[in-house]
Every structure is written in C-alpha cells, then in structure tokens.
Coordinates of C-alpha atoms and ligand atoms in Angstrom, one line a residue:
X11 CA 4.7 -84.5 24.4
X12 CA 2.8 -81.8 22.5
X13 CA 3.6 -80.3 19.1
X14 CA 3.1 -76.6 18.7
X15 CA 1.9 -76.0 15.1
X16 CA 1.5 -72.9 12.9
X17 CA -2.0 -71.5 12.6
X18 CA -2.8 -70.3 9.1
X19 CA -6.2 -69.3 7.8
X20 CA -7.7 -70.6 11.1
X21 CA -6.2 -74.1 10.7
X22 CA -3.4 -75.7 12.6
X23 CA -0.7 -77.0 10.3
X24 CA 2.8 -78.5 10.7
X25 CA 4.0 -76.9 7.5
X26 CA 6.4 -78.6 5.2
X27 CA 9.8 -77.9 6.5
X28 CA 10.0 -81.0 8.7
X29 CA 12.1 -79.1 11.2
X30 CA 11.3 -78.8 14.9
X31 CA 12.8 -77.4 18.0
X32 CA 12.5 -78.7 21.6
X33 CA 10.5 -76.6 24.1
X34 CA 11.3 -77.0 27.8
X35 CA 9.9 -76.4 31.2
X36 CA 12.8 -74.3 32.6
X37 CA 11.9 -75.2 36.2
X38 CA 12.4 -79.0 35.7
X39 CA 14.6 -78.9 32.6
X40 CA 12.2 -81.4 31.0
X41 CA 11.2 -81.2 27.4
X42 CA 7.5 -80.6 27.3
X43 CA 7.0 -80.3 23.6
X44 CA 8.4 -79.4 20.2
X45 CA 7.6 -76.4 18.0
X46 CA 7.5 -76.7 14.2
X47 CA 9.9 -74.3 12.5
X48 CA 8.5 -72.6 9.4
X49 CA 10.2 -70.9 6.4
X50 CA 9.3 -69.1 3.3
X51 CA 6.5 -71.5 2.3
X52 CA 4.7 -71.1 5.7
X53 CA 5.1 -67.3 5.6
X54 CA 3.8 -67.2 2.0
X55 CA 0.7 -69.3 3.1
X56 CA 0.1 -67.1 6.1
X57 CA 0.4 -63.9 4.1
X58 CA -2.0 -65.3 1.5
X59 CA -4.5 -66.0 4.2
X60 CA -4.1 -62.6 5.7
X61 CA -4.4 -60.9 2.3
X62 CA -7.6 -62.8 1.6
X63 CA -9.0 -61.7 5.0
X64 CA -8.0 -58.1 4.6
X65 CA -10.8 -56.9 2.3
X66 CA -13.5 -58.1 4.7
X67 CA -11.7 -57.1 7.9
X68 CA -10.7 -53.6 6.7
X69 CA -14.3 -53.0 5.5
X70 CA -15.7 -54.0 8.9
X71 CA -16.6 -50.8 10.7
X72 CA -14.3 -49.5 13.4
X73 CA -17.3 -49.9 15.8
X74 CA -17.5 -53.6 15.0
X75 CA -13.8 -54.0 15.4
X76 CA -14.1 -52.3 18.8
X77 CA -16.8 -54.8 19.8
X78 CA -14.4 -57.6 19.0
X79 CA -11.9 -56.0 21.4
X80 CA -14.6 -55.8 24.1
X81 CA -15.3 -59.5 23.6
X82 CA -11.6 -60.3 23.7
X83 CA -11.3 -58.4 27.0
X84 CA -14.0 -60.6 28.5
X85 CA -12.4 -63.8 27.2
X86 CA -9.0 -62.8 28.5
X87 CA -10.4 -61.9 31.9
X88 CA -12.1 -65.3 32.2
X89 CA -9.1 -67.2 31.0
X90 CA -6.4 -65.1 32.8
X91 CA -5.2 -68.0 35.0
X92 CA -4.8 -70.3 32.0
X93 CA -2.9 -67.6 30.1
X94 CA -0.6 -67.1 33.1
X95 CA 0.0 -70.8 33.5
X96 CA 0.8 -71.2 29.8
X97 CA 3.4 -68.4 30.1
X98 CA 5.0 -69.7 33.3
X99 CA 5.1 -73.3 32.1
X100 CA 7.5 -72.4 29.2
X101 CA 9.0 -69.1 30.5
X102 CA 9.4 -70.0 34.2
X103 CA 8.2 -66.7 35.7
X104 CA 6.0 -66.8 38.8
X105 CA 2.3 -67.1 38.4
X106 CA 1.7 -63.6 39.9
X107 CA 4.3 -62.1 37.6
X108 CA 2.6 -63.8 34.6
X109 CA -0.8 -62.5 35.7
X110 CA 0.8 -59.0 35.8
X111 CA 1.8 -59.6 32.2
X112 CA -1.8 -60.5 31.3
X113 CA -3.1 -57.3 33.1
X114 CA -0.8 -55.1 31.1
X115 CA -1.8 -56.8 27.9
X116 CA -5.5 -56.3 28.8
X117 CA -4.8 -52.5 29.1
X118 CA -3.8 -52.5 25.4
X119 CA -6.9 -54.4 24.4
X120 CA -9.0 -51.8 26.3
X121 CA -7.2 -49.0 24.5
X122 CA -7.8 -50.7 21.2
X123 CA -11.5 -50.9 22.0
X124 CA -11.6 -47.1 21.7
X125 CA -10.5 -47.4 18.0
X126 CA -13.5 -45.4 16.5
X127 CA -12.3 -42.3 18.3
X128 CA -8.6 -43.0 17.7
X129 CA -9.2 -43.2 14.0
X130 CA -11.2 -40.0 13.8
X131 CA -9.9 -37.8 11.0
X132 CA -9.9 -34.0 10.3
X133 CA -12.2 -32.0 8.2
X134 CA -11.7 -28.5 6.8
X135 CA -14.5 -26.7 5.0
X136 CA -13.9 -24.1 2.3
X137 CA -10.1 -24.6 1.9
X138 CA -10.9 -23.0 -1.5
X139 CA -14.1 -21.8 -3.3
X140 CA -16.5 -24.8 -3.0
X141 CA -13.6 -27.0 -1.9
X142 CA -13.5 -29.0 1.3
X143 CA -10.7 -31.2 2.6
X144 CA -10.8 -34.3 4.8
X145 CA -8.0 -36.4 6.3
X146 CA -8.5 -40.1 7.2
X147 CA -6.2 -42.9 8.4
X148 CA -6.5 -46.1 6.4
X149 CA -5.1 -49.6 7.3
X150 CA -1.8 -50.7 5.7
X151 CA -2.8 -54.2 4.7
X152 CA -0.9 -57.3 6.0
X153 CA 1.4 -56.5 8.9
X154 CA 3.7 -58.7 10.9
X155 CA 5.0 -59.0 14.5
X156 CA 8.2 -60.7 15.6
X157 CA 8.4 -61.1 19.4
X158 CA 10.9 -62.2 22.2
X159 CA 10.7 -64.9 24.8
X160 CA 10.4 -62.7 27.9
X161 CA 6.8 -61.6 27.5
X162 CA 5.3 -64.3 25.3
X163 CA 1.8 -63.0 25.8
X164 CA 2.1 -59.3 26.5
X165 CA 4.5 -58.3 23.7
X166 CA 2.4 -59.9 20.9
X167 CA -0.6 -58.2 22.6
X168 CA 1.2 -54.9 22.5
X169 CA 1.0 -55.3 18.7
X170 CA -2.0 -57.4 17.6
X171 CA -5.0 -55.5 19.1
X172 CA -3.8 -52.2 17.8
X173 CA -2.9 -53.5 14.3
X174 CA -6.2 -55.3 14.0
X175 CA -8.3 -52.5 15.4
X176 CA -6.8 -50.2 12.8
X177 CA -8.1 -52.7 10.1
X178 CA -5.0 -54.6 9.3
X179 CA -4.5 -58.4 9.2
X180 CA -1.6 -60.0 11.0
X181 CA 1.1 -62.6 10.8
X182 CA 2.8 -63.3 14.2
X183 CA 6.2 -64.9 14.4
X184 CA 6.7 -65.5 18.2
X185 CA 9.7 -66.7 20.1
X186 CA 10.5 -70.3 19.5
X187 CA 11.6 -70.7 23.1
X188 CA 8.1 -70.3 24.6
X189 CA 5.7 -70.6 21.6
X190 CA 2.5 -72.0 23.3
X191 CA 1.3 -68.6 24.4
X192 CA 1.1 -67.4 20.8
X193 CA -1.3 -70.3 19.9
X194 CA -3.4 -69.5 23.0
X195 CA -3.6 -65.9 22.0
X196 CA -5.0 -67.1 18.7
X197 CA -7.6 -69.2 20.6
X198 CA -8.6 -66.1 22.6
X199 CA -9.2 -64.0 19.5
X200 CA -11.1 -66.9 17.9
X201 CA -13.4 -67.2 20.9
X202 CA -13.9 -63.4 20.8
X203 CA -15.2 -63.9 17.2
X204 CA -12.3 -63.0 15.0
X205 CA -12.7 -64.2 11.4
X206 CA -10.3 -66.8 10.1
X207 CA -7.2 -65.4 8.4
X208 CA -7.2 -62.1 10.2
X209 CA -4.6 -63.4 12.7
X210 CA -2.0 -66.1 11.7
X211 CA 0.9 -67.6 13.6
X212 CA 4.0 -68.9 11.9
X213 CA 6.6 -70.4 14.3
X214 CA 10.3 -70.5 13.6
X215 CA 13.6 -68.8 13.9
X216 CA 15.8 -66.8 11.5
X217 CA 14.6 -68.5 8.4
X218 CA 11.0 -67.5 9.2
X219 CA 12.1 -64.0 10.2
X220 CA 14.0 -63.5 6.9
X221 CA 10.9 -64.7 4.9
X222 CA 8.8 -62.1 6.8
X223 CA 11.3 -59.3 6.1
X224 CA 11.6 -60.1 2.4
X225 CA 7.9 -60.7 1.7
X226 CA 6.6 -58.2 -0.8
X227 CA 3.0 -58.2 0.5
X228 CA 3.9 -57.5 4.2
X229 CA 3.6 -53.7 4.6
X230 CA 4.9 -53.2 8.1
X231 CA 6.9 -55.1 10.7
X232 CA 6.9 -54.6 14.5
X233 CA 9.9 -56.3 16.2
X234 CA 10.8 -56.6 19.9
X235 CA 14.0 -58.4 20.9
X236 CA 17.7 -57.9 21.4
X237 CA 19.5 -54.9 19.8
X238 CA 21.7 -56.8 17.2
X239 CA 18.5 -58.5 15.8
X240 CA 16.5 -55.3 16.1
X241 CA 19.1 -53.5 14.0
X242 CA 19.2 -56.4 11.5
X243 CA 15.4 -56.5 11.2
X244 CA 15.2 -52.7 10.8
X245 CA 17.8 -52.6 8.1
X246 CA 16.6 -55.6 6.1
X247 CA 12.9 -54.7 6.5
X248 CA 13.5 -51.1 5.4
X249 CA 15.6 -52.2 2.4
X250 CA 12.6 -54.3 1.4
X251 CA 10.4 -51.2 1.4
X252 CA 8.6 -51.8 4.7
X253 CA 7.6 -49.6 7.5
X254 CA 9.6 -51.1 10.5
X255 CA 9.6 -50.4 14.2
X256 CA 12.3 -52.5 16.1
X257 CA 12.6 -52.3 19.8
X258 CA 15.9 -53.6 21.2
X259 CA 17.8 -54.3 24.4
X260 CA 18.5 -52.2 27.5
X261 CA 20.8 -51.4 30.4
X262 CA 18.6 -49.5 32.8
X263 CA 20.2 -47.4 35.6
X264 CA 18.6 -46.2 38.8
X265 CA 20.2 -43.2 40.6
X266 CA 19.9 -43.2 44.4
X267 CA 20.4 -39.7 45.7
X268 CA 21.7 -39.1 49.2
X269 CA 18.4 -37.8 50.3
X270 CA 16.4 -40.8 49.0
X271 CA 14.4 -43.1 51.4
X272 CA 16.9 -45.9 51.2
X273 CA 14.4 -48.6 52.3
X274 CA 12.1 -47.5 49.5
X275 CA 15.0 -47.6 47.1
X276 CA 16.1 -51.0 48.2
X277 CA 12.6 -52.4 47.8
X278 CA 12.5 -50.9 44.3
X279 CA 15.9 -52.4 43.4
X280 CA 15.0 -55.8 44.6
X281 CA 11.7 -56.0 42.6
X282 CA 13.1 -54.2 39.5
X283 CA 16.4 -56.1 39.5
X284 CA 15.3 -59.6 40.3
X285 CA 11.6 -59.8 39.4
X286 CA 11.2 -62.2 36.4
X287 CA 14.9 -63.2 37.1
X288 CA 16.0 -59.9 35.5
X289 CA 14.6 -61.1 32.1
X290 CA 12.8 -57.8 31.5
X291 CA 13.8 -55.0 29.1
X292 CA 12.8 -52.6 31.8
X293 CA 14.7 -54.4 34.6
X294 CA 17.0 -52.2 36.6
X295 CA 20.5 -53.7 36.2
X296 CA 22.7 -50.9 37.5
X297 CA 22.2 -49.1 40.8
X298 CA 24.0 -45.7 40.9
X299 CA 24.2 -44.5 44.5
X300 CA 25.6 -40.9 44.8
X301 CA 28.5 -40.6 47.3
X302 CA 30.2 -43.3 49.3
X303 CA 28.0 -42.9 52.3
X304 CA 24.8 -43.6 50.3
X305 CA 26.6 -46.5 48.5
X306 CA 27.7 -48.2 51.7
X307 CA 24.3 -47.9 53.3
X308 CA 22.5 -49.1 50.2
X309 CA 24.8 -52.1 49.8
X310 CA 24.3 -53.0 53.4
X311 CA 20.6 -53.1 52.9
X312 CA 20.7 -55.0 49.5
X313 CA 23.2 -57.8 50.4
X314 CA 21.1 -59.7 52.9
X315 CA 18.0 -59.3 50.8
X316 CA 19.7 -60.7 47.6
X317 CA 21.0 -63.6 49.7
X318 CA 17.5 -64.3 51.0
X319 CA 15.7 -64.1 47.6
X320 CA 13.0 -66.8 47.4
X321 CA 13.6 -68.7 44.2
X322 CA 11.3 -71.4 43.0
X323 CA 9.0 -72.8 40.3
X324 CA 5.9 -70.8 39.3
X325 CA 3.7 -73.3 41.2
X326 CA 5.3 -72.1 44.5
X327 CA 3.2 -69.1 45.5
X328 CA 5.9 -67.8 47.8
X329 CA 8.6 -67.7 45.1
X330 CA 9.9 -64.2 44.2
X331 CA 11.6 -65.3 41.0
X332 CA 11.8 -68.4 38.8
X333 CA 14.4 -70.1 36.7
X334 CA 16.2 -68.8 33.6
X335 CA 14.7 -69.5 30.2
X336 CA 17.3 -72.0 29.0
X337 CA 20.4 -73.7 30.2
X338 CA 22.4 -71.8 27.5
X339 CA 21.1 -68.4 28.8
X340 CA 21.9 -69.5 32.4
X341 CA 25.5 -70.3 31.3
X342 CA 25.9 -67.1 29.4
X343 CA 24.8 -65.1 32.5
X344 CA 27.3 -67.1 34.6
X345 CA 30.0 -66.2 32.1
X346 CA 29.1 -62.5 32.4
X347 CA 29.5 -62.7 36.2
X348 CA 32.9 -64.4 35.8
X349 CA 34.0 -61.7 33.4
X350 CA 32.9 -59.0 35.8
X351 CA 34.8 -60.6 38.7
X352 CA 37.9 -61.0 36.5
X353 CA 37.7 -57.3 35.6
X354 CA 37.7 -56.3 39.2
X355 CA 34.0 -56.1 40.3
X356 CA 33.4 -57.3 43.9
X357 CA 31.0 -60.3 43.9
X358 CA 29.0 -59.6 47.1
X359 CA 26.4 -62.3 46.4
X360 CA 27.0 -65.0 43.8
X361 CA 24.0 -66.7 42.3
X362 CA 25.9 -69.2 40.2
X363 CA 25.6 -72.9 40.7
X364 CA 22.2 -72.8 42.6
X365 CA 20.5 -76.1 42.9
X366 CA 16.9 -76.6 44.0
X367 CA 15.8 -79.7 45.8
X368 CA 13.4 -81.7 43.6
X369 CA 14.2 -79.5 40.6
X370 CA 17.8 -80.6 40.1
X371 CA 17.7 -80.4 36.3
X372 CA 16.1 -76.9 36.1
X373 CA 17.8 -73.9 34.7
X374 CA 18.3 -72.2 38.1
X375 CA 20.4 -69.3 39.1
X376 CA 20.3 -67.2 42.3
X377 CA 20.5 -63.4 42.6
X378 CA 23.9 -61.8 42.1
X379 CA 25.1 -58.5 43.6
X380 CA 28.2 -56.9 42.2
X381 CA 29.8 -53.9 43.8
X382 CA 32.5 -51.5 42.6
X383 CA 31.5 -52.0 39.0
X384 CA 33.1 -49.4 36.6
X385 CA 32.0 -48.1 33.3
X386 CA 34.8 -49.9 31.3
X387 CA 33.8 -53.4 32.5
X388 CA 31.9 -55.7 30.1
X389 CA 29.5 -56.5 32.9
X390 CA 28.4 -52.8 32.8
X391 CA 28.6 -52.2 29.0
X392 CA 26.6 -55.3 27.9
X393 CA 23.0 -56.3 28.6
X394 CA 23.1 -59.4 30.8
X395 CA 19.4 -60.1 30.9
X396 CA 19.5 -62.1 34.1
X397 CA 19.3 -61.7 37.9
X398 CA 22.4 -59.6 38.3
X399 CA 22.5 -56.2 39.9
X400 CA 25.6 -54.1 39.5
X401 CA 26.4 -51.2 41.9
X402 CA 28.3 -48.4 40.2
X403 CA 29.3 -45.7 42.7
X404 CA 29.1 -42.2 41.4
X405 CA 30.8 -39.2 42.9
X406 CA 27.9 -36.8 42.4
X407 CA 24.6 -36.4 40.5
X408 CA 26.3 -34.9 37.4
X409 CA 28.6 -37.8 37.0
X410 CA 25.7 -40.2 37.2
X411 CA 23.7 -38.3 34.5
X412 CA 26.8 -38.2 32.2
X413 CA 27.2 -42.0 32.8
X414 CA 23.6 -42.8 31.8
X415 CA 23.7 -40.4 28.8
X416 CA 26.9 -42.0 27.5
X417 CA 25.5 -45.5 27.5
X418 CA 24.6 -47.0 24.2
X419 CA 21.1 -48.1 25.4
X420 CA 18.4 -45.7 26.4
X421 CA 15.3 -47.8 27.3
X422 CA 14.4 -47.0 30.9
X423 CA 15.9 -45.3 33.9
X424 CA 14.9 -44.0 37.3
X425 CA 15.9 -41.6 40.1
X426 CA 15.0 -42.0 43.7
X427 CA 15.1 -38.7 45.6
X428 CA 13.1 -36.3 47.8
X429 CA 14.6 -33.4 45.8
X430 CA 12.1 -32.0 43.3
X431 CA 14.7 -29.9 41.6
X432 CA 17.0 -32.9 41.0
X433 CA 14.0 -35.0 39.8
X434 CA 12.9 -32.3 37.3
X435 CA 16.4 -31.8 36.0
X436 CA 16.8 -35.5 35.6
X437 CA 13.5 -35.9 33.6
X438 CA 14.7 -33.1 31.3
X439 CA 18.3 -34.0 30.7
X440 CA 18.4 -37.7 30.7
X441 CA 18.8 -39.3 27.2
X442 CA 16.4 -42.2 27.8
X443 CA 12.9 -42.9 26.5
X444 CA 11.1 -44.0 29.7
X445 CA 11.9 -42.2 33.0
X446 CA 10.8 -43.0 36.5
X447 CA 10.8 -40.6 39.5
X448 CA 10.6 -42.8 42.6
X449 CA 9.2 -45.4 40.2
X450 CA 11.6 -48.1 39.3
X451 CA 9.9 -49.7 36.2
X452 CA 8.2 -46.8 34.4
X453 CA 6.4 -48.9 31.7
X454 CA 4.0 -46.4 30.2
X455 CA 0.2 -47.1 30.4
X456 CA -1.5 -48.3 27.3
X457 CA -2.9 -44.9 26.4
X458 CA 0.7 -43.5 26.3
X459 CA 3.3 -45.3 24.2
X460 CA 6.3 -47.6 24.9
X461 CA 9.7 -47.0 23.5
X462 CA 13.3 -46.3 24.3
X463 CA 16.0 -44.0 22.8
X464 CA 19.4 -44.6 21.2
X465 CA 20.2 -48.3 20.4
X466 CA 17.1 -49.4 22.3
X467 CA 14.9 -48.6 19.3
X468 CA 15.2 -48.4 15.5
X469 CA 12.4 -46.6 13.7
X470 CA 10.3 -43.6 14.4
X471 CA 7.3 -45.0 16.3
X472 CA 6.9 -46.3 19.8
X473 CA 4.7 -49.3 20.4
X474 CA 0.9 -49.2 21.4
X475 CA -1.0 -46.0 22.3
X476 CA -1.4 -43.3 19.7
X477 CA 2.0 -44.1 18.2
X478 CA 0.5 -47.5 17.2
X479 CA -2.4 -45.8 15.4
X480 CA 0.2 -43.8 13.4
X481 CA 2.4 -46.8 12.8
X482 CA -0.4 -49.1 11.6
X483 CA -2.2 -46.7 9.4
X484 CA -1.4 -44.2 6.6
X485 CA -2.8 -40.8 6.0
X486 CA -5.1 -40.0 3.1
X487 CA -6.1 -36.5 2.4
X488 CA -9.0 -35.8 0.1
X489 CA -9.6 -32.5 -1.5
X490 CA -13.1 -32.2 -3.0
X491 CA -15.0 -29.6 -4.9
X492 CA -18.8 -29.5 -4.9
X493 CA -21.1 -28.9 -6.6
X494 CA -19.6 -30.7 -9.5
X495 CA -19.6 -28.8 -12.7
X496 CA -18.1 -25.5 -11.5
X497 CA -15.7 -24.4 -14.2
X498 CA -12.7 -22.1 -13.6
X499 CA -10.9 -22.8 -16.9
X500 CA -7.6 -24.7 -17.3
X501 CA -5.0 -23.6 -14.7
X502 CA -1.4 -24.0 -15.7
X503 CA 0.1 -22.5 -12.6
X504 CA 0.6 -24.5 -9.4
X505 CA -2.9 -24.8 -7.8
X506 CA -3.6 -22.5 -4.9
X507 CA -7.0 -22.6 -3.2
X508 CA -7.4 -18.9 -2.3
Ligands
NAD627 P1 16.1 -62.2 20.4 O1 16.6 -61.0 19.8 O2 17.0 -63.4 20.6 O3 14.8 -62.8 19.7 C1 13.7 -62.0 19.3 C2 13.1 -62.5 18.1 O4 14.0 -62.5 17.0 C3 12.6 -64.0 18.2 O5 11.3 -64.1 17.6 C4 13.6 -64.8 17.5 O6 13.1 -66.0 16.9 C5 14.1 -63.8 16.4 N1 15.6 -64.0 16.1 C6 16.5 -64.5 17.0 N2 17.7 -64.6 16.3 C7 17.5 -64.1 15.1 C8 18.3 -63.9 13.9 N3 19.7 -64.2 14.0 N4 17.8 -63.5 12.8 C9 16.5 -63.2 12.7 N5 15.6 -63.3 13.8 C10 16.1 -63.8 14.9 O7 15.5 -61.8 21.9 P2 15.0 -62.7 23.1 O8 16.3 -63.3 23.7 O9 13.9 -63.5 22.7 O10 14.5 -61.5 24.1 C11 15.3 -60.8 24.9 C12 15.7 -59.5 24.3 O11 14.6 -58.7 24.0 C13 16.5 -58.6 25.3 O12 17.5 -58.0 24.6 C14 15.5 -57.6 25.8 O13 16.0 -56.4 26.3 C15 14.7 -57.4 24.5 N6 13.4 -56.9 24.8 C16 13.1 -55.6 24.5 C17 11.9 -55.0 24.8 C18 11.6 -53.6 24.4 O14 10.5 -53.2 24.4 N7 12.6 -52.8 24.1 C19 10.9 -55.8 25.3 C20 11.2 -57.1 25.6 C21 12.4 -57.7 25.3

C-alpha cells in the first residue's frame, strides 16, 4: 500500500503530524494507500520553501517562464494516459472522461505559455512636461490553491500554470480523497524543468486549510469546492488580509423549449446529467421542459436511456459512468433521493442499491430520474452531486427563467431551442455565470474565464484566462520625469501634470 507524502522544496516528506487518511479505489472499495495529513508545521515549511524560491522565479523572464509551460505541455501530452489512469484509480471516472480532464487542463497550460503578451503593460508619454507613465503587473509572492476531489488534475491546473506564469510561487492543498494526482502534477512540472520550491504540495483537511488561510506570508488563495467551505475560506482568508477567489457549488438547470430537437436535448441531458456520475460542478441536475407535452415526450425518451446506462470501472472502455467517490457520498446521495420521494417526487428510475458483479464492495450507484419535482423540495434546492436528474415541469418560458433566477446557485445553465429570440433573451436575462445555447456544459475555453454567479462564487475574479492574470498580479504605475534635474520649485498644491 502506498503512502502519499507532502512535497516541500522538491523533497517528499511525511511531515510531523503522524496523521493519515485512507485512500480508496472506489470501483473495488479497496484501500489503495494512505495520505499524510499536514497542519501548520507543514504549511509553514512549504511557505518557507516557496518564499525562498520566489526571488529567483519572479526574476526569471516571462519568456523563460513561457518556455517552461511549453515543456510542460509536451510532458503532459506524453504522459496523458498515466495522468488519466491516476485520476480514475482514486476518483473512479472513466478513462476517456479523465482524458477529457487532461485535455482541458492542457488548454490552460497553452494559454499560460502566452504569458509575455498577457503581462504586457501600458505606457503613456508626456502625461506632464517631461513626464512619462508606465503600468506593469507584478507577481504577488506566495499564493495557494485548495482544490476539490472531482477534478483532481484539471482544477489544480486551472490555477498553478497561470499563477506560476505570472511569477508567483505556489502551495497546493489538494483533496485528501484522491491525492495522488497532485503529486503526479508536481512530477510533470519537475520533468518540465521547474526549480525546487516553486511548487509545493501539502496534503490534509481542515487543519491544513486553516493554516493556509491564516498564514501571513501567503498573499492569495484560490479555492474550488462546495459552497459552505467556499464561503468559509473566503471569509477567513479575507479577514487575514488575503486576496481570495472561492468557487462553490451548483444546481444547473437546462430549459427544453417546445421547439427543441428532443433527441438532441435527451442526448445532452444524458451526458451532462450522468457523465462522471454527476460529480461535476457543471453537471445538469435539473431539466426544465416547457409545457406538459414537451415534458411527457422528453421523459419518454429519457427513462429507457437512464435505465440502460452502462456503469462500470474505468478499465471498462464501454462504461458511460463510474462509481461514486466514497461510500459516504453514495449514502448521502441515496438519502437525497429518499427525501425527494418522501416529498412527492416520482422516482421513474431508481439507481440506489446497484451491485456490480466482480465489484461487490465498490461505491456504486445507478442513474436516477425524478419527475414532478417542485421548487420547494430539498432534492431541488440542494446540490446532490451525484447521478440524479430531476425533471421540473414549467408552464412557460418566463416561469422557467424566474425559477433559475431565484435559485441560490448560479454556476451554469443551458437552453435547448430553435428560437433565436428566446435564446438571445435567455442569454441576457439569466442570472448565471456560464450559459449554454444548445450546449449543455458550457465550460469556457482557457482564453476566456470560468466562474459562476450568486452563491457559486465568492470574490471578484473568475479562474484562468485574463481574470487569472488580474488575480495573480498587482498593478504598479510608475510616473517618471526625465531628464533628471528639471526644477519647477516646491509645489504645495495637489500635483497636476498639465
Ligand atoms: P469540499 O468543499 O468538500 O472540499 C474542497 C476542499 O476543501 C478540499 O481540499 C477539502 O480538503 C477542503 N475542506 C473540506 N472541508 C473543509 C472544512 N470543513 N474546512 C476547511 N477546508 C475543508 O468539496 P468536494 O466534495 O471535494 O468537491 C465537490 C464540490 O466542489 C461540489 O460542491 C462542486 O460543485 C464543487 N466544485 C465547484 C467547482 C466550480 O468551479 N465552481 C468546480 C469543481 C467542484
């Protein structure tokens, strides 16, 4: 059984806490390893290493940092299968799905490789007599990332390439449920030539997170995870004087208009609802068909497909979804379904209690389809984060828009329609950060930025893209008079340049 250690200053270390947590293969239910759990001492050591590396790294030219990203891209492409297998072994998602995660991470690395132009400043000549002004973006120092289990490779790589390309050094606190991917990410950076100390990994749970949030020498924290923890991280990190971006949970709706291509919509709902067992912050968990006729026709198409979902381990190339991350998460999802049924939702397909031959101890759950869900049910209000699709029937388009706008989450949403007017109105009026029109999972490309609205995000900046350049740097504006020696006497009024 392997031990997953911290990586501080380029060296693996178990730290001094003596605490560990079991790591499982969710397909078999077997313990495959244990991860060491760090606290304040390990975070202190990682920050010391990152501080020591900062001077050299921030002085490295943006062009050289870009070259590192090009090298990382090659390493990642060569080792993509290994990265995907490492993800699947502890997360459970299918191999192809894990490869998709690697592809989206690669896009961020590619964007980060353009850092010399992303960091270009502004220059204004003659803002006053003999006075020029220039604006540049400088690195913050040591920054940290705290990441969730559901994308153990992609989410850290939403953060690290951009933070490093901007000249910062980094401390990563990954999810303790599938921690091996974080150490593999470190290996990839090392193979690409990253100097020791620029990237450090401290494993752990709340104790490690609190140490990051309170550390006086960490300038900024990027967090991705559930909303209660995002809010906590944002509040505590800001109180400690840090710049914080904290991305939280979601409840993503998809409207199906009466004029939509229902086969296309059903395909979209199957992939977006059940891909990765619904453990995606951009998963569609609520289908909102408009009118009874659309709803009945849609449900007729969905029901047999949910029943026929191919569920299996990541090693089964024909599997459409894998197991749930832990037994506790599976039981929590089962309780959500039971609560929905008790509140009056119709369970058309019930995924609870699924057993897979040869994998009897795995954390399995089939797809669940709930119909006649209403907005006051807990199964609608709460994020389930599992393979459960609710159908909430809306009278008309306006009622559907009001429903989405009233929900506390605002991460992603979609509309399926052939009506350009409705699509345009939707894009404008909907109170959600990422909107799809006939696109069920509208995750922005790496040269745009990712982020929801409302209680799906705390803080001003989205993640990756130009938003990341702004988050991971601060502005400096220099006002310079040349030639030196021009005298205009002492000025006691507020300076104006004219
Ligand atoms: P989580 O909130 O349980 O954990 C996220 C991180 O916070 C982990 O590193 C964990 O160790 C740490 N943590 C957990 N409990 C803590 C506590 N009490 N105090 C301090 N730190 C704590 O999330 P998860 O279950 O790993 O991931 C799933 C959640 O993440 C879902 O809610 C999903 O919607 C969300 N998510 C959001 C996005 C997004 O971009 N908005 C992306 C991926 C996942």
